[in-house]
Tab-separated table of C-alpha atoms and ligand atoms in Angstrom:
chain	number	residue	atom	x	y	z
N	28	MET	CA	-1.410	20.812	7.019
N	29	HIS	CA	-0.837	22.968	3.893
N	30	ASP	CA	2.730	23.078	2.508
N	31	THR	CA	2.604	24.954	-0.818
N	32	ALA	CA	6.450	24.494	-1.198
N	33	ALA	CA	5.702	20.983	-1.927
N	34	LEU	CA	3.472	21.626	-4.827
N	35	ALA	CA	5.947	21.003	-7.445
N	36	SER	CA	4.750	19.660	-10.775
N	37	PRO	CA	5.114	15.950	-10.900
N	38	GLN	CA	7.293	14.303	-13.435
N	39	HIS	CA	5.840	11.418	-15.420
N	40	LYS	CA	6.724	9.773	-18.752
N	41	SER	CA	3.388	8.884	-20.045
N	42	LEU	CA	3.029	6.404	-22.710
N	43	VAL	CA	-0.004	8.150	-23.872
N	44	SER	CA	1.795	11.421	-24.342
N	45	HIS	CA	5.454	10.172	-25.103
N	46	SER	CA	5.912	7.493	-27.764
N	47	GLY	CA	9.449	6.290	-28.673
N	48	ASN	CA	12.160	4.038	-27.499
N	49	SER	CA	12.327	4.731	-23.689
N	50	ARG	CA	13.175	2.111	-21.266
N	51	TYR	CA	9.425	2.390	-20.238
N	52	ALA	CA	8.382	1.499	-23.650
N	53	LYS	CA	10.508	-1.503	-23.686
N	54	LEU	CA	9.357	-2.718	-20.180
N	55	HIS	CA	5.756	-1.916	-21.501
N	56	ARG	CA	6.113	-4.332	-24.324
N	57	ARG	CA	7.082	-7.248	-22.198
N	58	PHE	CA	4.941	-6.117	-19.096
N	59	PRO	CA	1.978	-4.108	-20.305
N	60	SER	CA	-0.041	-4.692	-17.290
N	61	VAL	CA	0.210	-5.384	-13.705
N	62	ASP	CA	-1.158	-8.932	-14.099
N	63	HIS	CA	1.884	-9.601	-16.374
N	64	LEU	CA	4.201	-8.505	-13.763
N	65	ARG	CA	2.425	-10.910	-11.271
N	66	ARG	CA	3.077	-13.802	-13.757
N	67	GLN	CA	6.850	-12.909	-14.003
N	68	ALA	CA	7.008	-12.576	-10.180
N	69	ARG	CA	5.795	-16.034	-9.593
N	70	ARG	CA	8.565	-17.504	-11.727
N	71	ARG	CA	11.328	-15.225	-10.320
N	72	VAL	CA	11.151	-15.037	-6.471
N	73	PRO	CA	11.492	-18.040	-4.206
N	74	TYR	CA	8.007	-19.761	-3.978
N	75	PHE	CA	7.571	-19.215	-0.251
N	76	ALA	CA	8.126	-15.476	-0.825
N	77	PHE	CA	5.553	-15.198	-3.500
N	78	GLU	CA	3.023	-17.074	-1.518
N	79	TYR	CA	3.782	-14.750	1.308
N	80	ALA	CA	2.892	-11.640	-1.043
N	81	ASP	CA	0.259	-13.065	-2.931
N	82	GLY	CA	-2.040	-15.292	-0.743
N	83	GLY	CA	-5.062	-14.248	1.123
N	84	ALA	CA	-7.416	-15.328	3.805
N	85	GLY	CA	-9.747	-18.373	3.460
N	86	SER	CA	-9.776	-21.162	1.169
N	87	ASP	CA	-8.654	-20.274	-2.383
N	88	ASP	CA	-7.950	-16.670	-1.515
N	89	ALA	CA	-11.871	-15.924	-1.543
N	90	GLY	CA	-11.264	-12.358	0.065
N	91	ILE	CA	-8.863	-11.250	-2.662
N	92	LYS	CA	-11.077	-12.461	-5.357
N	93	ARG	CA	-14.055	-10.728	-3.888
N	94	ASN	CA	-12.132	-7.432	-4.070
N	95	TRP	CA	-11.304	-7.932	-7.657
N	96	ALA	CA	-14.726	-9.180	-8.767
N	97	ALA	CA	-16.343	-6.044	-6.889
N	98	LEU	CA	-13.959	-3.744	-8.649
N	99	ASP	CA	-14.630	-5.311	-11.908
N	100	ALA	CA	-18.376	-5.016	-11.413
N	101	VAL	CA	-18.119	-1.198	-11.363
N	102	GLU	CA	-19.194	0.339	-14.716
N	103	LEU	CA	-18.345	3.966	-15.676
N	104	VAL	CA	-20.419	5.473	-18.380
N	105	PRO	CA	-18.318	7.777	-20.789
N	106	ARG	CA	-19.432	11.133	-22.066
N	107	TYR	CA	-17.882	12.031	-25.330
N	108	GLY	CA	-17.217	15.176	-27.285
N	109	VAL	CA	-15.984	17.200	-24.203
N	110	MET	CA	-12.327	16.873	-23.922
N	111	PRO	CA	-10.074	19.146	-25.492
N	112	SER	CA	-6.553	17.829	-24.208
N	113	LEU	CA	-4.856	15.044	-22.249
N	114	PRO	CA	-6.409	14.752	-18.826
N	115	ALA	CA	-4.486	15.690	-15.800
N	116	CYS	CA	-3.883	12.979	-13.170
N	117	ASP	CA	-2.391	14.985	-10.495
N	118	ILE	CA	-4.157	15.416	-7.147
N	119	GLU	CA	-4.011	17.409	-3.894
N	120	LEU	CA	-4.159	15.505	-0.361
N	121	PHE	CA	-3.751	17.230	2.800
N	122	GLY	CA	-2.239	20.447	0.944
N	123	ARG	CA	0.371	18.612	-1.091
N	124	ARG	CA	0.396	17.853	-4.504
N	125	TYR	CA	0.856	14.179	-5.775
N	126	ALA	CA	1.212	13.000	-9.529
N	127	ALA	CA	-1.866	10.663	-9.380
N	128	PRO	CA	-4.355	9.156	-7.167
N	129	ILE	CA	-2.241	6.251	-6.478
N	130	GLY	CA	-0.122	5.313	-3.581
N	131	ILE	CA	2.148	2.715	-2.100
N	132	ALA	CA	0.168	0.851	0.726
N	133	PRO	CA	2.043	-0.049	3.989
N	134	MET	CA	3.490	-3.581	3.799
N	135	GLY	CA	5.381	-5.530	6.353
N	136	GLY	CA	8.138	-7.775	5.156
N	137	PRO	CA	8.327	-6.639	1.562
N	138	SER	CA	12.006	-7.479	1.568
N	139	ILE	CA	10.996	-11.264	1.764
N	140	VAL	CA	9.539	-10.685	-1.743
N	141	TRP	CA	12.643	-8.692	-2.942
N	142	PRO	CA	15.512	-7.858	-0.486
N	143	GLY	CA	15.870	-4.152	-0.238
N	144	ALA	CA	12.269	-3.656	-1.225
N	145	ASP	CA	11.330	-0.757	1.041
N	146	MET	CA	14.227	1.350	-0.304
N	147	TYR	CA	13.361	0.719	-3.887
N	148	LEU	CA	9.666	1.401	-3.188
N	149	ALA	CA	10.350	4.676	-1.471
N	150	ARG	CA	12.697	5.749	-4.260
N	151	ALA	CA	10.284	5.173	-6.966
N	152	ALA	CA	7.587	6.852	-5.016
N	153	GLN	CA	9.628	10.064	-4.504
N	154	ARG	CA	10.735	10.019	-8.235
N	155	SER	CA	7.112	9.771	-9.365
N	156	ARG	CA	5.568	11.815	-6.494
N	157	ILE	CA	3.168	9.495	-5.056
N	158	PRO	CA	2.726	8.691	-1.345
N	159	TYR	CA	4.840	5.823	0.151
N	160	VAL	CA	3.655	4.299	3.360
N	161	LEU	CA	6.187	2.620	5.395
N	162	SER	CA	5.171	-0.058	7.657
N	163	THR	CA	5.855	-0.363	11.314
N	164	VAL	CA	7.270	-3.819	10.382
N	165	GLY	CA	8.984	-2.717	7.078
N	166	GLY	CA	12.499	-3.389	6.368
N	167	ALA	CA	14.007	-0.035	6.509
N	168	THR	CA	14.198	2.527	9.227
N	169	ILE	CA	12.038	5.652	9.637
N	170	GLU	CA	14.932	7.872	9.447
N	171	ARG	CA	16.475	6.082	6.265
N	172	ILE	CA	12.988	6.350	4.338
N	173	ALA	CA	12.728	10.189	5.552
N	174	GLU	CA	16.109	10.744	3.705
N	175	ILE	CA	14.956	8.716	0.624
N	176	ALA	CA	11.347	10.050	0.238
N	177	ALA	CA	11.264	13.373	2.143
N	178	ASP	CA	8.234	14.655	0.067
N	179	VAL	CA	5.973	11.598	-0.155
N	180	PHE	CA	6.721	9.574	3.202
N	181	TRP	CA	3.874	8.485	5.254
N	182	PHE	CA	4.276	6.272	8.321
N	183	GLN	CA	1.947	3.378	9.367
N	184	LEU	CA	1.668	2.273	12.993
N	185	TYR	CA	0.572	-1.031	14.631
N	186	ARG	CA	-0.433	-1.180	18.145
N	187	PHE	CA	2.165	-1.818	21.033
N	188	ALA	CA	0.109	-1.434	24.226
N	189	ARG	CA	2.858	-2.387	26.907
N	190	ASN	CA	4.214	0.305	28.953
N	191	ASP	CA	1.227	2.634	28.156
N	192	HIS	CA	2.217	2.475	24.362
N	193	ALA	CA	5.885	3.559	24.922
N	194	ILE	CA	6.979	1.835	21.742
N	195	GLY	CA	4.132	3.210	19.648
N	196	PHE	CA	4.610	6.625	20.996
N	197	ASP	CA	8.391	6.564	20.452
N	198	LEU	CA	8.046	5.325	16.931
N	199	THR	CA	5.595	8.154	16.126
N	200	ALA	CA	7.986	10.805	17.748
N	201	ARG	CA	10.777	9.314	15.496
N	202	ALA	CA	8.581	9.840	12.534
N	203	GLN	CA	7.652	13.304	13.509
N	204	ALA	CA	11.317	14.179	14.305
N	205	ALA	CA	12.234	12.750	10.792
N	206	GLY	CA	9.989	15.092	8.964
N	207	CYS	CA	6.992	12.640	8.447
N	208	ARG	CA	3.763	14.568	7.926
N	209	THR	CA	1.170	11.760	7.805
N	210	LEU	CA	0.570	9.214	10.361
N	211	VAL	CA	-1.652	6.047	9.556
N	212	LEU	CA	-3.011	3.925	12.372
N	213	THR	CA	-4.007	0.619	11.159
N	214	LEU	CA	-7.310	-0.787	12.937
N	215	ASP	CA	-8.059	-3.910	10.851
N	216	VAL	CA	-5.685	-6.298	12.330
N	217	PRO	CA	-7.503	-7.003	15.822
N	218	VAL	CA	-6.441	-10.523	15.723
N	219	ARG	CA	-3.637	-12.503	13.931
N	220	THR	CA	-5.219	-14.713	11.216
N	221	THR	CA	-3.787	-17.486	9.096
N	222	ARG	CA	-3.323	-17.290	5.439
N	223	PRO	CA	-3.267	-20.903	3.957
N	224	ARG	CA	-0.719	-20.264	1.288
N	225	GLU	CA	1.623	-18.873	3.913
N	226	ALA	CA	0.899	-21.739	6.456
N	227	THR	CA	1.931	-24.439	4.009
N	228	HIS	CA	5.395	-22.966	3.835
N	229	GLY	CA	5.803	-22.431	7.621
N	230	LEU	CA	5.324	-18.624	7.504
N	231	ALA	CA	2.426	-18.619	9.957
N	232	GLY	CA	4.701	-19.926	12.821
N	233	ALA	CA	8.511	-19.605	13.638
N	234	PHE	CA	10.067	-19.496	10.231
N	235	GLU	CA	12.624	-22.111	9.754
N	236	ILE	CA	14.932	-22.714	6.706
N	237	ASN	CA	14.635	-26.222	5.684
N	238	PRO	CA	15.628	-28.172	2.540
N	239	ALA	CA	12.413	-26.876	0.467
N	240	ILE	CA	13.189	-23.263	1.251
N	241	ILE	CA	16.640	-23.600	0.229
N	242	MET	CA	15.862	-25.279	-3.027
N	243	GLN	CA	13.285	-22.320	-3.846
N	244	ILE	CA	15.954	-19.784	-2.913
N	245	ALA	CA	18.485	-21.537	-5.260
N	246	ARG	CA	16.267	-21.093	-8.164
N	247	ALA	CA	16.021	-17.361	-7.614
N	248	PRO	CA	19.545	-16.047	-8.512
N	249	GLY	CA	18.283	-12.471	-8.918
N	250	TRP	CA	16.736	-12.564	-5.524
N	251	ILE	CA	19.947	-14.031	-4.151
N	252	VAL	CA	21.939	-11.030	-5.765
N	253	SER	CA	19.547	-8.561	-4.082
N	254	LEU	CA	20.012	-10.402	-0.660
N	255	CYS	CA	23.729	-10.220	-0.956
N	256	LYS	CA	23.535	-6.432	-1.718
N	257	ASN	CA	20.895	-5.586	1.051
N	258	GLY	CA	21.203	-8.288	3.743
N	259	ILE	CA	18.861	-10.509	5.412
N	260	PRO	CA	15.274	-8.762	5.814
N	261	ARG	CA	14.654	-7.605	9.252
N	262	PHE	CA	12.235	-5.286	11.187
N	263	ALA	CA	14.522	-2.313	11.128
N	264	ASN	CA	12.434	-0.003	13.109
N	265	LEU	CA	11.988	-2.469	16.017
N	266	ARG	CA	15.631	-3.472	16.518
N	267	ASP	CA	16.192	-0.589	19.069
N	268	TYR	CA	13.391	-2.182	21.113
N	269	VAL	CA	14.497	-5.654	20.977
N	270	GLY	CA	18.444	-4.968	21.405
N	271	GLY	CA	20.922	-4.393	18.943
N	272	GLY	CA	22.253	-8.005	18.253
N	273	ALA	CA	18.762	-9.527	18.054
N	274	THR	CA	18.419	-12.737	15.955
N	275	LEU	CA	15.591	-12.914	13.194
N	276	ALA	CA	13.885	-15.449	15.607
N	277	GLU	CA	14.180	-12.919	18.510
N	278	LEU	CA	12.618	-10.315	16.328
N	279	LEU	CA	9.832	-12.417	15.380
N	280	GLY	CA	9.011	-13.420	18.834
N	281	PHE	CA	8.997	-9.763	19.857
N	282	VAL	CA	6.565	-8.834	17.106
N	283	ARG	CA	4.298	-11.805	18.035
N	284	ARG	CA	4.458	-10.901	21.695
N	285	GLU	CA	4.281	-7.184	21.732
N	286	MET	CA	2.546	-6.104	18.731
N	287	GLY	CA	-1.233	-6.638	18.041
N	288	GLY	CA	-4.779	-5.855	18.926
N	289	ALA	CA	-6.958	-3.328	17.465
N	290	PHE	CA	-6.459	0.356	18.530
N	291	THR	CA	-9.502	1.435	20.701
N	292	TRP	CA	-11.141	4.729	19.920
N	293	GLU	CA	-9.674	6.016	23.164
N	294	GLU	CA	-6.181	5.138	21.929
N	295	VAL	CA	-6.732	6.670	18.495
N	296	GLY	CA	-7.843	9.990	20.406
N	297	ARG	CA	-4.492	9.875	22.316
N	298	TYR	CA	-2.483	9.590	18.999
N	299	ARG	CA	-4.609	12.326	17.650
N	300	GLU	CA	-3.666	14.635	20.542
N	301	ARG	CA	0.164	13.789	20.130
N	302	TRP	CA	0.547	13.751	16.502
N	303	LYS	CA	1.162	17.387	15.169
N	304	GLY	CA	0.549	16.428	11.479
N	305	THR	CA	-2.159	14.681	9.316
N	306	MET	CA	-3.640	11.581	10.934
N	307	VAL	CA	-5.280	8.787	8.960
N	308	VAL	CA	-6.854	5.552	10.204
N	309	LYS	CA	-6.702	2.615	7.973
N	310	GLY	CA	-9.111	-0.478	7.513
N	311	ILE	CA	-12.414	1.289	8.079
N	312	LEU	CA	-15.472	-0.421	6.384
N	313	HIS	CA	-18.457	0.862	8.355
N	314	PRO	CA	-19.825	4.467	8.073
N	315	GLN	CA	-20.341	4.677	11.916
N	316	ASP	CA	-16.596	3.767	12.444
N	317	ALA	CA	-15.767	6.417	9.969
N	318	GLU	CA	-18.003	8.929	12.031
N	319	ILE	CA	-16.335	8.122	15.262
N	320	ALA	CA	-12.783	8.527	13.666
N	321	VAL	CA	-13.765	11.916	12.201
N	322	SER	CA	-15.280	13.043	15.462
N	323	LEU	CA	-11.802	12.414	16.985
N	324	GLY	CA	-10.283	14.753	14.757
N	325	VAL	CA	-8.910	12.149	12.258
N	326	ASP	CA	-8.093	13.767	8.796
N	327	GLY	CA	-8.500	10.954	6.591
N	328	LEU	CA	-9.681	7.309	6.230
N	329	ILE	CA	-8.409	4.378	4.166
N	330	VAL	CA	-11.397	2.270	3.297
N	331	SER	CA	-9.755	-1.211	3.316
N	332	ASN	CA	-10.018	-4.836	4.048
N	333	HIS	CA	-6.192	-5.430	4.291
N	334	GLY	CA	-6.317	-6.478	0.543
N	335	GLY	CA	-8.355	-9.646	1.636
N	336	ARG	CA	-5.596	-10.916	3.885
N	337	GLN	CA	-7.388	-10.830	7.229
N	338	ILE	CA	-10.670	-12.850	6.778
N	339	GLU	CA	-12.339	-13.674	3.579
N	340	ALA	CA	-15.824	-12.574	4.865
N	341	LEU	CA	-15.183	-9.002	4.840
N	342	PRO	CA	-16.873	-6.686	2.155
N	343	ALA	CA	-14.897	-5.249	-0.825
N	344	PRO	CA	-13.950	-1.792	0.165
N	345	ILE	CA	-15.329	-0.582	-3.194
N	346	ASP	CA	-18.652	-1.518	-2.187
N	347	ALA	CA	-18.335	-0.042	1.207
N	348	LEU	CA	-16.887	3.224	-0.021
N	349	PRO	CA	-19.974	5.213	-1.337
N	350	ALA	CA	-21.736	4.909	2.070
N	351	ILE	CA	-18.467	6.105	3.918
N	352	VAL	CA	-18.083	8.981	1.564
N	353	ARG	CA	-21.746	9.922	2.022
N	354	GLN	CA	-21.175	9.837	5.891
N	355	VAL	CA	-18.018	11.810	6.286
N	356	GLY	CA	-16.798	12.848	2.763
N	357	ASN	CA	-17.468	16.544	3.479
N	358	ARG	CA	-15.407	16.459	6.667
N	359	ALA	CA	-12.489	14.070	5.784
N	360	THR	CA	-10.508	12.721	3.024
N	361	VAL	CA	-11.581	9.191	2.277
N	362	MET	CA	-9.323	7.082	0.528
N	363	MET	CA	-9.498	3.414	-0.604
N	364	ASP	CA	-7.370	0.156	-1.109
N	365	SER	CA	-7.720	-3.550	-1.727
N	366	GLY	CA	-7.703	-5.035	-5.098
N	367	VAL	CA	-6.473	-2.184	-7.304
N	368	ARG	CA	-4.530	-3.583	-10.170
N	369	SER	CA	-5.153	-1.077	-12.960
N	370	GLY	CA	-5.998	2.538	-13.854
N	371	SER	CA	-9.513	1.490	-14.392
N	372	ASP	CA	-9.651	0.389	-10.826
N	373	VAL	CA	-8.116	3.663	-9.733
N	374	VAL	CA	-10.766	5.641	-11.649
N	375	ARG	CA	-13.700	3.558	-10.329
N	376	ALA	CA	-12.670	4.259	-6.813
N	377	CYS	CA	-12.246	8.000	-7.609
N	378	ALA	CA	-15.674	8.098	-9.417
N	379	LEU	CA	-17.149	6.520	-6.088
N	380	GLY	CA	-15.809	9.181	-4.099
N	381	ALA	CA	-12.146	8.091	-3.150
N	382	ALA	CA	-9.706	11.043	-2.992
N	383	THR	CA	-6.962	8.542	-3.864
N	384	THR	CA	-6.116	4.678	-3.979
N	385	PHE	CA	-3.554	2.733	-2.635
N	386	ALA	CA	-2.094	-0.737	-3.952
N	387	GLY	CA	-0.094	-3.171	-2.231
N	388	LYS	CA	0.429	-6.476	-4.086
N	389	ALA	CA	0.649	-4.852	-7.401
N	390	PHE	CA	3.855	-3.128	-6.215
N	391	LEU	CA	5.313	-6.492	-4.837
N	392	TRP	CA	4.695	-8.274	-8.022
N	393	GLY	CA	6.510	-5.401	-9.659
N	394	LEU	CA	9.467	-5.955	-7.499
N	395	GLY	CA	9.318	-9.713	-7.848
N	396	ALA	CA	9.257	-9.446	-11.710
N	397	LEU	CA	11.804	-6.635	-12.188
N	398	GLY	CA	13.751	-6.066	-8.840
N	399	GLU	CA	14.698	-2.583	-8.172
N	400	GLU	CA	13.001	-1.192	-11.355
N	401	GLY	CA	9.579	-2.883	-10.684
N	402	PRO	CA	8.037	-0.221	-8.433
N	403	GLY	CA	8.630	2.379	-11.074
N	404	HIS	CA	7.135	0.530	-13.789
N	405	VAL	CA	4.083	-0.200	-11.819
N	406	ILE	CA	3.662	3.288	-11.083
N	407	ASP	CA	4.106	4.100	-14.740
N	408	LEU	CA	1.593	1.652	-15.872
N	409	LEU	CA	-1.032	2.677	-13.269
N	410	ILE	CA	-0.668	6.431	-14.119
N	411	ASP	CA	-0.733	5.662	-17.902
N	412	GLU	CA	-3.806	3.637	-17.476
N	413	THR	CA	-5.450	6.204	-15.214
N	414	GLN	CA	-4.812	8.828	-17.765
N	415	ALA	CA	-6.346	6.532	-20.526
N	416	ALA	CA	-9.321	5.928	-18.623
N	417	LEU	CA	-9.854	9.532	-17.654
N	418	GLY	CA	-9.559	10.395	-21.429
N	419	GLN	CA	-11.851	7.579	-22.481
N	420	LEU	CA	-14.529	8.672	-19.974
N	421	GLY	CA	-14.186	12.345	-20.874
N	422	ALA	CA	-13.046	13.441	-17.326
N	423	HIS	CA	-10.264	16.197	-17.580
N	424	THR	CA	-9.196	15.853	-14.123
N	425	VAL	CA	-9.549	13.375	-11.229
N	426	THR	CA	-12.073	15.333	-9.598
N	427	ALA	CA	-14.151	15.488	-12.660
N	428	THR	CA	-14.747	11.622	-12.120
N	429	ARG	CA	-17.224	12.534	-9.396
N	430	SER	CA	-19.675	13.722	-12.034
N	431	LEU	CA	-19.599	10.402	-14.034
N	432	SER	CA	-22.378	8.157	-14.367
N	433	VAL	CA	-21.536	4.976	-12.383
N	434	ARG	CA	-23.296	1.623	-12.407
N	435	HIS	CA	-22.539	0.059	-9.168
N	436	ALA	CA	-25.201	-2.471	-8.048
N	437	ALA	CA	-23.216	-3.941	-5.133
N	438	ALA	CA	-22.831	-0.831	-3.084
N	439	LEU	CA	-23.545	-1.269	0.591
J	529	FMN	C1	2.574	-8.512	2.110
J	529	FMN	C2	1.608	-7.666	2.759
J	529	FMN	C3	1.933	-7.071	3.910
J	529	FMN	C4	1.120	-6.152	4.447
J	529	FMN	N1	1.436	-5.441	5.620
J	529	FMN	C5	0.655	-4.535	6.180
J	529	FMN	C6	1.295	-3.666	7.130
J	529	FMN	O1	2.353	-3.940	7.738
J	529	FMN	N2	0.534	-2.816	7.567
J	529	FMN	C7	-0.742	-2.458	7.172
J	529	FMN	O2	-1.389	-1.375	7.601
J	529	FMN	N3	-1.151	-3.047	5.992
J	529	FMN	C8	-0.455	-4.189	5.492
J	529	FMN	N4	-0.727	-4.787	4.321
J	529	FMN	C9	-1.864	-4.387	3.575
J	529	FMN	C10	-1.789	-3.287	2.723
J	529	FMN	O3	-1.378	-2.071	3.426
J	529	FMN	C11	-3.085	-2.966	1.899
J	529	FMN	O4	-4.194	-2.725	2.715
J	529	FMN	C12	-3.420	-4.132	0.914
J	529	FMN	O5	-2.348	-4.672	0.511
J	529	FMN	C13	-4.355	-3.571	-0.275
J	529	FMN	O6	-4.746	-4.453	-1.085
J	529	FMN	P1	-3.991	-5.109	-2.420
J	529	FMN	O7	-2.861	-5.838	-1.922
J	529	FMN	O8	-5.096	-5.860	-3.183
J	529	FMN	O9	-3.611	-3.796	-3.113
J	529	FMN	C14	-0.009	-5.938	3.862
J	529	FMN	C15	-0.300	-6.319	2.509
J	529	FMN	C16	0.645	-7.283	1.902
J	529	FMN	C17	0.247	-7.765	0.639
């Protein structure tokens, strides 16, 4: 799909290109990296909510650590004496122009971390012109996000098989009617797994408010203010299917009962036939799965291990990326997430063939640390760092990263 009307020039206030006393410069002094935001988020949101956002599969978050270590291990070799001006970070994806090779990954329940999260994420994405992917189990409706983030709104779908996919088909019809152009089918949650850090707070079963949870909430006044403003987090898109007055427990029960299992390739094909816009599958780690997806007419793939949240034994997407790019890169747009925390990570992925990256936890840390202002600050940080990394490496554009020398011993 090509939509040249949307190729507006992205607005971005760069620290590299703008010095001075802007709000960004002030925030940058206190929180000069995504990791600084993570530390602040740990202090500022109720502990169970931080554990929900931050915890991974396996003992000691082994999968998350593998993602970080694999990205850290990629070395980019600079070339000097070639760059006349500031590098450009903007990219084109599926015929639309975005400010940078960065997007907000779909996340269920981000309002647990900061009530109102989906709206704040969507607003920041629209302002900065980066993709925002609303999760099936996000906290705002498809229709609301389409209003807030008309130019950058993508919709992610999980599987609802009952009644011949009636709910899934209805959700995608709603997304299409609301003007969403990109559908993302998530393949990498074939089973529900348990994250130890969630389990210890009762988040793996039926969530119950107990004295410990109340104490954690009481210590998070900013979070309480946002809760009063935005209401209790709910699965906004599923309410119609459960019944208008459904309680949180009923909604959770519905999700556990009705949602789940991996999409089969036959089902992916059926969605492909119905969906008129760009279709992306998320969670690919094997080149042959990428091949099958492309043979079904899928336009893009997100190489992902769900941010290390499913099982810790999965390879890091950055290591799986080159083989998938070799397999289908000339026929589909290959993107990547899992572990991205800095502009250097963004450029590493682009140098290994990703058309763009997405981040999940980084945005939740931003929300936890700064509330409404957090997502915008994460975007600003990642764009500035990306621009600095491009400049350091002698790449004028994101596409030019493909010609860099990359040392990547762990590639699959
Ligand atoms: C709290 C949380 C909830 C998530 N929920 C979803 C979801 O509803 N749908 C989905 O496709 N991926 C979901 N993911 C995975 C993200 O889309 C993305 O793949 C992952 O966060 C990327 O890794 P990163 O967190 O290291 O950036 C979730 C991730 C987190 C942290």
